Protein backbone atom coordinates (compact mmCIF):
# COMPACT_ATOMS: atom_id res chain seq x y z
CA UNK A 1 0.00 0.00 0.00
CA UNK A 2 1.33 3.43 -0.92
CA UNK A 3 1.45 5.96 1.92
CA UNK A 4 1.48 9.67 1.22
CA UNK A 5 4.41 11.03 3.20
CA UNK A 6 4.45 14.71 3.97
CA UNK A 7 7.52 16.77 4.72
CA UNK A 8 8.06 19.10 7.67
CA UNK A 9 10.96 21.50 8.09
CA UNK A 10 11.70 22.69 11.64
CA UNK A 11 13.70 25.93 11.64
CA UNK A 12 15.00 26.76 15.11
CA UNK A 13 17.47 29.21 16.58
CA UNK A 14 17.78 32.80 17.70
CA UNK A 15 17.53 33.76 21.37
CA UNK A 16 18.16 30.71 23.53
CA UNK A 17 15.82 31.90 26.30
CA UNK A 18 12.89 30.38 24.41
CA UNK A 19 14.63 26.99 24.30
CA UNK A 20 14.06 26.45 20.58
CA UNK A 21 15.63 23.00 20.48
CA UNK A 22 13.97 21.63 23.62
CA UNK A 23 10.49 22.81 22.70
CA UNK A 24 10.55 21.93 19.01
CA UNK A 25 11.85 18.48 19.95
CA UNK A 26 8.58 18.04 21.82
CA UNK A 27 6.65 18.14 18.53
CA UNK A 28 8.95 16.11 16.28
CA UNK A 29 7.53 12.72 17.41
CA UNK A 30 4.00 14.05 16.92
CA UNK A 31 4.78 15.04 13.35
CA UNK A 32 6.40 11.71 12.61
CA UNK A 33 3.40 9.87 14.05
CA UNK A 34 1.24 11.83 11.59
CA UNK A 35 3.22 10.74 8.58
CA UNK A 36 5.78 13.51 8.20
CA UNK A 37 9.45 13.21 7.50
CA UNK A 38 11.12 15.88 9.61
CA UNK A 39 14.17 17.91 8.66
CA UNK A 40 15.83 20.16 11.24
CA UNK A 41 17.65 23.38 10.41
CA UNK A 42 19.62 25.75 12.63
CA UNK A 43 20.14 28.24 9.81
CA UNK A 44 17.82 30.60 7.96
CA UNK A 45 19.66 29.82 4.75
CA UNK A 46 17.05 27.13 4.10
CA UNK A 47 14.63 29.93 3.24
CA UNK A 48 16.71 30.58 0.12
CA UNK A 49 16.41 26.98 -1.06
CA UNK A 50 13.39 27.20 -3.33
CA UNK A 51 13.47 23.52 -4.26
CA UNK A 52 13.50 22.45 -0.61
CA UNK A 53 10.63 24.77 0.32
CA UNK A 54 8.57 23.69 -2.67
CA UNK A 55 8.87 20.10 -1.48
CA UNK A 56 8.00 21.08 2.11
CA UNK A 57 4.42 20.84 3.34
CA UNK A 58 4.95 22.52 6.73
CA UNK A 59 7.53 24.88 8.18
CA UNK A 60 7.61 24.95 11.97
CA UNK A 61 9.60 28.01 13.02
CA UNK A 62 10.99 28.73 16.48
CA UNK A 63 13.45 31.57 15.95
CA UNK A 64 13.26 34.47 18.38
CA UNK A 65 14.63 37.87 17.40
CA UNK A 66 17.58 37.62 15.02
CA UNK A 67 17.95 39.03 11.53
CA UNK A 68 16.55 37.66 8.30
CA UNK A 69 17.97 38.77 4.96
CA UNK A 70 15.68 40.15 2.27
CA UNK A 71 16.40 37.04 0.20
CA UNK A 72 15.50 34.69 3.04
CA UNK A 73 12.33 36.62 3.86
CA UNK A 74 11.25 36.66 0.22
CA UNK A 75 11.93 32.94 -0.12
CA UNK A 76 9.82 32.12 2.92
CA UNK A 77 6.95 34.32 1.80
CA UNK A 78 7.01 32.89 -1.73
CA UNK A 79 6.87 29.36 -0.37
CA UNK A 80 3.86 30.14 1.82
CA UNK A 81 2.04 31.89 -1.01
CA UNK A 82 2.61 28.77 -3.12
CA UNK A 83 1.10 26.48 -0.47
CA UNK A 84 3.74 25.60 2.13
CA UNK A 85 2.29 25.95 5.63
CA UNK A 86 3.93 28.05 8.35
CA UNK A 87 3.33 27.51 12.06
CA UNK A 88 4.87 28.56 15.34
CA UNK A 89 4.35 29.80 18.85
CA UNK A 90 5.31 32.66 21.11
CA UNK A 91 8.46 34.64 20.34
CA UNK A 92 9.64 32.00 17.92
CA UNK A 93 7.18 33.32 15.35
CA UNK A 94 5.92 36.77 16.49
CA UNK A 95 9.12 38.10 18.09
CA UNK A 96 11.25 37.19 15.10
CA UNK A 97 13.03 39.49 12.65
CA UNK A 98 11.62 42.70 14.10
CA UNK A 99 13.03 44.90 11.37
CA UNK A 100 11.47 42.91 8.53
CA UNK A 101 8.02 44.26 7.69
CA UNK A 102 7.25 41.69 4.95
CA UNK A 103 7.77 38.93 7.51
CA UNK A 104 5.31 40.58 9.91
CA UNK A 105 2.77 40.89 7.13
CA UNK A 106 3.23 37.17 6.52
CA UNK A 107 2.60 36.11 10.12
CA UNK A 108 -0.10 38.69 10.76
CA UNK A 109 1.23 39.88 14.09
CA UNK A 110 4.17 41.21 16.06
CA UNK A 111 5.07 41.04 19.75
CA UNK A 112 5.24 44.44 21.42
CA UNK A 113 5.57 43.79 25.16
CA UNK A 114 4.69 41.58 28.09
CA UNK A 115 4.31 42.42 31.78
CA UNK A 116 7.26 41.43 33.94
CA UNK A 117 7.48 37.78 34.89
CA UNK A 118 4.92 35.04 34.51
CA UNK A 119 1.24 35.79 35.14
CA UNK A 120 -1.77 33.62 35.83
CA UNK A 121 -4.23 34.52 33.10
CA UNK A 122 -7.11 33.04 31.17
CA UNK A 123 -7.14 32.18 27.49
CA UNK A 124 -10.67 32.41 26.10
CA UNK A 125 -11.87 30.63 22.99
CA UNK A 126 -13.68 33.03 20.65
CA UNK A 127 -17.25 31.74 20.71
CA UNK A 128 -17.89 32.50 17.05
CA UNK A 129 -14.84 30.41 16.08
CA UNK A 130 -15.41 27.54 18.53
CA UNK A 131 -15.92 25.02 15.72
CA UNK A 132 -12.62 25.82 14.01
CA UNK A 133 -10.56 22.60 13.87
CA UNK A 134 -7.72 24.13 15.90
CA UNK A 135 -9.92 24.83 18.94
CA UNK A 136 -13.02 22.65 18.42
CA UNK A 137 -14.15 21.10 21.69
CA UNK A 138 -11.76 23.15 23.83
CA UNK A 139 -12.98 25.37 26.61
CA UNK A 140 -11.39 28.42 28.16
CA UNK A 141 -8.25 27.59 30.14
CA UNK A 142 -5.66 29.18 32.40
CA UNK A 143 -1.91 29.43 31.99
CA UNK A 144 0.96 30.72 34.13
CA UNK A 145 3.40 32.25 31.70
CA UNK A 146 4.20 35.42 29.79
CA UNK A 147 1.18 37.29 28.51
CA UNK A 148 1.89 38.80 25.11
CA UNK A 149 0.70 42.21 24.00
CA UNK A 150 0.71 42.06 20.21
CA UNK A 151 -0.10 44.17 17.17
CA UNK A 152 -2.11 42.15 14.67
CA UNK A 153 -3.32 42.40 11.10
CA UNK A 154 -7.10 43.03 10.93
CA UNK A 155 -7.43 40.12 8.47
CA UNK A 156 -6.22 37.38 10.83
CA UNK A 157 -8.77 34.86 12.09
CA UNK A 158 -8.59 35.16 15.88
CA UNK A 159 -9.43 31.87 17.62
CA UNK A 160 -8.58 32.73 21.22
CA UNK A 161 -7.96 35.88 23.23
CA UNK A 162 -6.60 37.01 26.56
CA UNK A 163 -7.53 40.09 28.57
CA UNK A 164 -5.09 42.65 29.94
CA UNK A 165 -6.57 44.30 32.99
CA UNK A 166 -6.27 48.07 33.46
CA UNK A 167 -3.03 49.28 34.99
CA UNK A 168 -1.07 52.51 35.46
CA UNK A 169 -0.25 52.61 31.74
CA UNK A 170 -3.51 51.31 30.22
CA UNK A 171 -6.63 52.79 31.85
CA UNK A 172 -8.99 50.30 30.21
CA UNK A 173 -9.02 46.54 29.82
CA UNK A 174 -7.74 45.29 26.46
CA UNK A 175 -8.79 42.10 24.70
CA UNK A 176 -5.70 40.73 22.97
CA UNK A 177 -5.45 38.01 20.29
CA UNK A 178 -3.66 34.94 21.67
CA UNK A 179 -4.16 32.36 18.92
CA UNK A 180 -4.88 33.06 15.27
CA UNK A 181 -4.70 31.69 11.75
CA UNK A 182 -4.53 33.28 8.35
CA UNK A 183 -4.19 32.39 4.70
CA UNK A 184 -1.58 33.90 2.42
CA UNK A 185 -2.10 32.97 -1.19
CA UNK A 186 -2.39 29.18 -1.25
CA UNK A 187 -0.67 28.81 2.14
CA UNK A 188 -1.87 28.73 5.72
CA UNK A 189 -0.27 30.32 8.79
CA UNK A 190 -0.88 29.32 12.42
CA UNK A 191 0.27 31.44 15.37
CA UNK A 192 -0.07 30.88 19.10
CA UNK A 193 1.40 33.42 21.51
CA UNK A 194 1.65 30.78 24.25
CA UNK A 195 4.88 28.84 24.71
CA UNK A 196 7.65 30.72 26.48
CA UNK A 197 8.78 27.63 28.37
CA UNK A 198 8.42 23.87 27.99
CA UNK A 199 5.92 23.41 30.81
CA UNK A 200 3.49 25.80 29.12
CA UNK A 201 2.73 22.82 26.89
CA UNK A 202 1.92 20.65 29.92
CA UNK A 203 -1.43 22.47 29.91
CA UNK A 204 -3.47 20.01 27.81
CA UNK A 205 -5.28 22.72 25.85
CA UNK A 206 -2.00 24.39 24.89
CA UNK A 207 -0.49 21.14 23.66
CA UNK A 208 -3.67 20.21 21.78
CA UNK A 209 -4.22 23.52 20.00
CA UNK A 210 -0.55 23.69 19.04
CA UNK A 211 -0.58 20.19 17.56
CA UNK A 212 -3.79 20.94 15.73
CA UNK A 213 -2.35 24.21 14.49
CA UNK A 214 0.60 22.43 12.93
CA UNK A 215 -1.69 20.04 11.09
CA UNK A 216 -4.10 22.80 10.06
CA UNK A 217 -1.34 24.92 8.56
CA UNK A 218 0.22 22.09 6.60
CA UNK A 219 -0.38 21.67 2.91
PDB file of N, CA and C in Angstrom, residues 68-136:
ATOM      1  N   UNK A  68      16.799  38.422   9.523  1.00  0.00           N
ATOM      2  CA  UNK A  68      16.553  37.660   8.304  1.00  0.00           C
ATOM      3  C   UNK A  68      16.935  38.550   7.117  1.00  0.00           C
ATOM      4  N   UNK A  69      17.592  37.975   6.125  1.00  0.00           N
ATOM      5  CA  UNK A  69      17.966  38.769   4.963  1.00  0.00           C
ATOM      6  C   UNK A  69      16.752  38.969   4.060  1.00  0.00           C
ATOM      7  N   UNK A  70      16.783  39.977   3.213  1.00  0.00           N
ATOM      8  CA  UNK A  70      15.679  40.153   2.271  1.00  0.00           C
ATOM      9  C   UNK A  70      15.448  38.917   1.408  1.00  0.00           C
ATOM     10  N   UNK A  71      16.526  38.228   1.024  1.00  0.00           N
ATOM     11  CA  UNK A  71      16.396  37.036   0.195  1.00  0.00           C
ATOM     12  C   UNK A  71      15.733  35.896   0.954  1.00  0.00           C
ATOM     13  N   UNK A  72      16.117  35.740   2.220  1.00  0.00           N
ATOM     14  CA  UNK A  72      15.501  34.693   3.041  1.00  0.00           C
ATOM     15  C   UNK A  72      14.030  34.988   3.286  1.00  0.00           C
ATOM     16  N   UNK A  73      13.717  36.228   3.610  1.00  0.00           N
ATOM     17  CA  UNK A  73      12.329  36.620   3.858  1.00  0.00           C
ATOM     18  C   UNK A  73      11.481  36.417   2.610  1.00  0.00           C
ATOM     19  N   UNK A  74      12.002  36.813   1.466  1.00  0.00           N
ATOM     20  CA  UNK A  74      11.255  36.657   0.222  1.00  0.00           C
ATOM     21  C   UNK A  74      11.055  35.193  -0.118  1.00  0.00           C
ATOM     22  N   UNK A  75      12.060  34.368   0.153  1.00  0.00           N
ATOM     23  CA  UNK A  75      11.928  32.937  -0.119  1.00  0.00           C
ATOM     24  C   UNK A  75      10.874  32.280   0.739  1.00  0.00           C
ATOM     25  N   UNK A  76      10.842  32.656   2.016  1.00  0.00           N
ATOM     26  CA  UNK A  76       9.824  32.118   2.920  1.00  0.00           C
ATOM     27  C   UNK A  76       8.433  32.546   2.473  1.00  0.00           C
ATOM     28  N   UNK A  77       8.263  33.819   2.196  1.00  0.00           N
ATOM     29  CA  UNK A  77       6.948  34.322   1.799  1.00  0.00           C
ATOM     30  C   UNK A  77       6.479  33.687   0.495  1.00  0.00           C
ATOM     31  N   UNK A  78       7.389  33.515  -0.455  1.00  0.00           N
ATOM     32  CA  UNK A  78       7.011  32.894  -1.726  1.00  0.00           C
ATOM     33  C   UNK A  78       6.562  31.457  -1.525  1.00  0.00           C
ATOM     34  N   UNK A  79       7.242  30.746  -0.638  1.00  0.00           N
ATOM     35  CA  UNK A  79       6.870  29.356  -0.372  1.00  0.00           C
ATOM     36  C   UNK A  79       5.479  29.273   0.242  1.00  0.00           C
ATOM     37  N   UNK A  80       5.181  30.163   1.188  1.00  0.00           N
ATOM     38  CA  UNK A  80       3.862  30.142   1.819  1.00  0.00           C
ATOM     39  C   UNK A  80       2.788  30.510   0.801  1.00  0.00           C
ATOM     40  N   UNK A  81       3.028  31.509   0.003  1.00  0.00           N
ATOM     41  CA  UNK A  81       2.037  31.891  -1.011  1.00  0.00           C
ATOM     42  C   UNK A  81       1.753  30.739  -1.979  1.00  0.00           C
ATOM     43  N   UNK A  82       2.766  29.895  -2.195  1.00  0.00           N
ATOM     44  CA  UNK A  82       2.608  28.766  -3.117  1.00  0.00           C
ATOM     45  C   UNK A  82       1.986  27.537  -2.449  1.00  0.00           C
ATOM     46  N   UNK A  83       1.797  27.582  -1.115  1.00  0.00           N
ATOM     47  CA  UNK A  83       1.096  26.485  -0.465  1.00  0.00           C
ATOM     48  C   UNK A  83       1.785  25.822   0.703  1.00  0.00           C
ATOM     49  N   UNK A  84       3.050  26.157   0.968  1.00  0.00           N
ATOM     50  CA  UNK A  84       3.740  25.600   2.133  1.00  0.00           C
ATOM     51  C   UNK A  84       3.184  26.233   3.399  1.00  0.00           C
ATOM     52  N   UNK A  85       2.826  25.426   4.385  1.00  0.00           N
ATOM     53  CA  UNK A  85       2.294  25.948   5.633  1.00  0.00           C
ATOM     54  C   UNK A  85       3.381  26.503   6.527  1.00  0.00           C
ATOM     55  N   UNK A  86       3.023  27.466   7.374  1.00  0.00           N
ATOM     56  CA  UNK A  86       3.934  28.052   8.354  1.00  0.00           C
ATOM     57  C   UNK A  86       3.242  28.064   9.699  1.00  0.00           C
ATOM     58  N   UNK A  87       3.929  27.565  10.731  1.00  0.00           N
ATOM     59  CA  UNK A  87       3.333  27.509  12.057  1.00  0.00           C
ATOM     60  C   UNK A  87       4.389  27.768  13.117  1.00  0.00           C
ATOM     61  N   UNK A  88       3.946  28.328  14.236  1.00  0.00           N
ATOM     62  CA  UNK A  88       4.871  28.558  15.337  1.00  0.00           C
ATOM     63  C   UNK A  88       4.159  29.103  16.547  1.00  0.00           C
ATOM     64  N   UNK A  89       4.928  29.330  17.591  1.00  0.00           N
ATOM     65  CA  UNK A  89       4.348  29.797  18.853  1.00  0.00           C
ATOM     66  C   UNK A  89       5.263  30.849  19.468  1.00  0.00           C
ATOM     67  N   UNK A  90       4.643  31.702  20.250  1.00  0.00           N
ATOM     68  CA  UNK A  90       5.310  32.659  21.115  1.00  0.00           C
ATOM     69  C   UNK A  90       6.345  33.470  20.335  1.00  0.00           C
ATOM     70  N   UNK A  91       7.460  33.805  20.969  1.00  0.00           N
ATOM     71  CA  UNK A  91       8.460  34.643  20.337  1.00  0.00           C
ATOM     72  C   UNK A  91       9.119  34.012  19.135  1.00  0.00           C
ATOM     73  N   UNK A  92       9.023  32.685  19.034  1.00  0.00           N
ATOM     74  CA  UNK A  92       9.638  32.002  17.915  1.00  0.00           C
ATOM     75  C   UNK A  92       9.020  32.333  16.583  1.00  0.00           C
ATOM     76  N   UNK A  93       7.815  32.917  16.608  1.00  0.00           N
ATOM     77  CA  UNK A  93       7.179  33.325  15.352  1.00  0.00           C
ATOM     78  C   UNK A  93       6.762  34.801  15.348  1.00  0.00           C
ATOM     79  N   UNK A  94       6.364  35.366  16.505  1.00  0.00           N
ATOM     80  CA  UNK A  94       5.921  36.766  16.493  1.00  0.00           C
ATOM     81  C   UNK A  94       6.887  37.714  17.200  1.00  0.00           C
ATOM     82  N   UNK A  95       8.040  37.217  17.644  1.00  0.00           N
ATOM     83  CA  UNK A  95       9.119  38.104  18.089  1.00  0.00           C
ATOM     84  C   UNK A  95      10.368  37.787  17.282  1.00  0.00           C
ATOM     85  N   UNK A  96      10.165  37.510  16.006  1.00  0.00           N
ATOM     86  CA  UNK A  96      11.253  37.185  15.103  1.00  0.00           C
ATOM     87  C   UNK A  96      11.438  38.312  14.089  1.00  0.00           C
ATOM     88  N   UNK A  97      12.696  38.622  13.786  1.00  0.00           N
ATOM     89  CA  UNK A  97      13.031  39.491  12.649  1.00  0.00           C
ATOM     90  C   UNK A  97      12.263  40.821  12.721  1.00  0.00           C
ATOM     91  N   UNK A  98      12.428  41.511  13.829  1.00  0.00           N
ATOM     92  CA  UNK A  98      11.617  42.700  14.103  1.00  0.00           C
ATOM     93  C   UNK A  98      11.717  43.779  13.037  1.00  0.00           C
ATOM     94  N   UNK A  99      12.840  43.831  12.360  1.00  0.00           N
ATOM     95  CA  UNK A  99      13.029  44.895  11.373  1.00  0.00           C
ATOM     96  C   UNK A  99      12.456  44.557  10.008  1.00  0.00           C
ATOM     97  N   UNK A 100      11.929  43.347   9.847  1.00  0.00           N
ATOM     98  CA  UNK A 100      11.473  42.909   8.527  1.00  0.00           C
ATOM     99  C   UNK A 100       9.954  43.003   8.422  1.00  0.00           C
ATOM    100  N   UNK A 101       9.462  44.054   7.801  1.00  0.00           N
ATOM    101  CA  UNK A 101       8.019  44.259   7.691  1.00  0.00           C
ATOM    102  C   UNK A 101       7.330  43.202   6.831  1.00  0.00           C
ATOM    103  N   UNK A 102       7.909  42.746   5.712  1.00  0.00           N
ATOM    104  CA  UNK A 102       7.246  41.685   4.953  1.00  0.00           C
ATOM    105  C   UNK A 102       7.024  40.418   5.771  1.00  0.00           C
ATOM    106  N   UNK A 103       7.962  40.109   6.656  1.00  0.00           N
ATOM    107  CA  UNK A 103       7.769  38.934   7.514  1.00  0.00           C
ATOM    108  C   UNK A 103       6.572  39.140   8.433  1.00  0.00           C
ATOM    109  N   UNK A 104       6.434  40.315   9.007  1.00  0.00           N
ATOM    110  CA  UNK A 104       5.313  40.578   9.911  1.00  0.00           C
ATOM    111  C   UNK A 104       3.984  40.561   9.176  1.00  0.00           C
ATOM    112  N   UNK A 105       3.985  40.998   7.929  1.00  0.00           N
ATOM    113  CA  UNK A 105       2.768  40.894   7.125  1.00  0.00           C
ATOM    114  C   UNK A 105       2.428  39.432   6.844  1.00  0.00           C
ATOM    115  N   UNK A 106       3.446  38.593   6.756  1.00  0.00           N
ATOM    116  CA  UNK A 106       3.230  37.174   6.519  1.00  0.00           C
ATOM    117  C   UNK A 106       2.588  36.501   7.727  1.00  0.00           C
ATOM    118  N   UNK A 107       3.109  36.777   8.911  1.00  0.00           N
ATOM    119  CA  UNK A 107       2.598  36.111  10.116  1.00  0.00           C
ATOM    120  C   UNK A 107       1.315  36.746  10.629  1.00  0.00           C
ATOM    121  N   UNK A 108       1.108  38.016  10.317  1.00  0.00           N
ATOM    122  CA  UNK A 108      -0.104  38.687  10.764  1.00  0.00           C
ATOM    123  C   UNK A 108      -0.041  39.265  12.149  1.00  0.00           C
ATOM    124  N   UNK A 109       1.136  39.302  12.753  1.00  0.00           N
ATOM    125  CA  UNK A 109       1.227  39.879  14.088  1.00  0.00           C
ATOM    126  C   UNK A 109       2.661  40.064  14.525  1.00  0.00           C
ATOM    127  N   UNK A 110       2.843  40.928  15.529  1.00  0.00           N
ATOM    128  CA  UNK A 110       4.167  41.214  16.061  1.00  0.00           C
ATOM    129  C   UNK A 110       4.075  41.461  17.558  1.00  0.00           C
ATOM    130  N   UNK A 111       4.950  40.814  18.310  1.00  0.00           N
ATOM    131  CA  UNK A 111       5.067  41.040  19.753  1.00  0.00           C
ATOM    132  C   UNK A 111       5.511  42.472  20.034  1.00  0.00           C
ATOM    133  N   UNK A 112       4.851  43.102  21.012  1.00  0.00           N
ATOM    134  CA  UNK A 112       5.243  44.444  21.419  1.00  0.00           C
ATOM    135  C   UNK A 112       5.770  44.492  22.847  1.00  0.00           C
ATOM    136  N   UNK A 113       5.116  43.786  23.771  1.00  0.00           N
ATOM    137  CA  UNK A 113       5.571  43.794  25.165  1.00  0.00           C
ATOM    138  C   UNK A 113       4.885  42.688  25.940  1.00  0.00           C
ATOM    139  N   UNK A 114       5.412  42.405  27.129  1.00  0.00           N
ATOM    140  CA  UNK A 114       4.687  41.580  28.090  1.00  0.00           C
ATOM    141  C   UNK A 114       4.985  42.111  29.484  1.00  0.00           C
ATOM    142  N   UNK A 115       4.031  42.023  30.406  1.00  0.00           N
ATOM    143  CA  UNK A 115       4.314  42.424  31.784  1.00  0.00           C
ATOM    144  C   UNK A 115       5.456  41.594  32.355  1.00  0.00           C
ATOM    145  N   UNK A 116       6.120  42.118  33.345  1.00  0.00           N
ATOM    146  CA  UNK A 116       7.264  41.433  33.936  1.00  0.00           C
ATOM    147  C   UNK A 116       6.857  40.078  34.513  1.00  0.00           C
ATOM    148  N   UNK A 117       7.684  39.082  34.278  1.00  0.00           N
ATOM    149  CA  UNK A 117       7.478  37.782  34.892  1.00  0.00           C
ATOM    150  C   UNK A 117       6.363  36.981  34.254  1.00  0.00           C
ATOM    151  N   UNK A 118       5.987  35.920  34.958  1.00  0.00           N
ATOM    152  CA  UNK A 118       4.918  35.042  34.508  1.00  0.00           C
ATOM    153  C   UNK A 118       3.642  35.384  35.275  1.00  0.00           C
ATOM    154  N   UNK A 119       2.525  35.422  34.551  1.00  0.00           N
ATOM    155  CA  UNK A 119       1.244  35.793  35.136  1.00  0.00           C
ATOM    156  C   UNK A 119       0.243  34.664  34.981  1.00  0.00           C
ATOM    157  N   UNK A 120      -0.592  34.465  35.998  1.00  0.00           N
ATOM    158  CA  UNK A 120      -1.767  33.617  35.830  1.00  0.00           C
ATOM    159  C   UNK A 120      -2.779  34.404  35.006  1.00  0.00           C
ATOM    160  N   UNK A 121      -3.202  33.847  33.887  1.00  0.00           N
ATOM    161  CA  UNK A 121      -4.231  34.523  33.099  1.00  0.00           C
ATOM    162  C   UNK A 121      -5.024  33.498  32.296  1.00  0.00           C
ATOM    163  N   UNK A 122      -6.190  33.927  31.874  1.00  0.00           N
ATOM    164  CA  UNK A 122      -7.107  33.037  31.171  1.00  0.00           C
ATOM    165  C   UNK A 122      -6.997  33.252  29.668  1.00  0.00           C
ATOM    166  N   UNK A 123      -7.052  32.151  28.946  1.00  0.00           N
ATOM    167  CA  UNK A 123      -7.141  32.184  27.490  1.00  0.00           C
ATOM    168  C   UNK A 123      -8.561  31.770  27.134  1.00  0.00           C
ATOM    169  N   UNK A 124      -9.249  32.627  26.389  1.00  0.00           N
ATOM    170  CA  UNK A 124     -10.666  32.409  26.097  1.00  0.00           C
ATOM    171  C   UNK A 124     -10.853  32.077  24.615  1.00  0.00           C
ATOM    172  N   UNK A 125     -11.548  30.999  24.363  1.00  0.00           N
ATOM    173  CA  UNK A 125     -11.870  30.633  22.992  1.00  0.00           C
ATOM    174  C   UNK A 125     -12.922  31.601  22.461  1.00  0.00           C
ATOM    175  N   UNK A 126     -12.707  32.124  21.272  1.00  0.00           N
ATOM    176  CA  UNK A 126     -13.681  33.035  20.652  1.00  0.00           C
ATOM    177  C   UNK A 126     -14.918  32.221  20.274  1.00  0.00           C
ATOM    178  N   UNK A 127     -16.054  32.573  20.856  1.00  0.00           N
ATOM    179  CA  UNK A 127     -17.246  31.737  20.713  1.00  0.00           C
ATOM    180  C   UNK A 127     -17.651  31.547  19.258  1.00  0.00           C
ATOM    181  N   UNK A 128     -17.495  32.594  18.455  1.00  0.00           N
ATOM    182  CA  UNK A 128     -17.893  32.496  17.054  1.00  0.00           C
ATOM    183  C   UNK A 128     -16.971  31.576  16.244  1.00  0.00           C
ATOM    184  N   UNK A 129     -15.801  31.254  16.790  1.00  0.00           N
ATOM    185  CA  UNK A 129     -14.843  30.408  16.083  1.00  0.00           C
ATOM    186  C   UNK A 129     -14.653  29.068  16.789  1.00  0.00           C
ATOM    187  N   UNK A 130     -15.574  28.725  17.687  1.00  0.00           N
ATOM    188  CA  UNK A 130     -15.409  27.541  18.527  1.00  0.00           C
ATOM    189  C   UNK A 130     -15.436  26.231  17.757  1.00  0.00           C
ATOM    190  N   UNK A 131     -15.914  26.244  16.520  1.00  0.00           N
ATOM    191  CA  UNK A 131     -15.925  25.019  15.719  1.00  0.00           C
ATOM    192  C   UNK A 131     -14.709  24.906  14.803  1.00  0.00           C
ATOM    193  N   UNK A 132     -13.835  25.898  14.824  1.00  0.00           N
ATOM    194  CA  UNK A 132     -12.619  25.823  14.006  1.00  0.00           C
ATOM    195  C   UNK A 132     -11.811  24.600  14.441  1.00  0.00           C
ATOM    196  N   UNK A 133     -11.235  23.847  13.504  1.00  0.00           N
ATOM    197  CA  UNK A 133     -10.560  22.605  13.873  1.00  0.00           C
ATOM    198  C   UNK A 133      -9.397  22.769  14.846  1.00  0.00           C
ATOM    199  N   UNK A 134      -8.811  23.939  14.942  1.00  0.00           N
ATOM    200  CA  UNK A 134      -7.721  24.133  15.898  1.00  0.00           C
ATOM    201  C   UNK A 134      -8.225  24.151  17.335  1.00  0.00           C
ATOM    202  N   UNK A 135      -9.427  24.661  17.563  1.00  0.00           N
ATOM    203  CA  UNK A 135      -9.919  24.826  18.936  1.00  0.00           C
ATOM    204  C   UNK A 135     -11.224  24.078  19.201  1.00  0.00           C
ATOM    205  N   UNK A 136     -11.735  23.332  18.243  1.00  0.00           N
ATOM    206  CA  UNK A 136     -13.023  22.648  18.419  1.00  0.00           C
ATOM    207  C   UNK A 136     -13.004  21.764  19.657  1.00  0.00           C
TER     208      UNK A 136
END
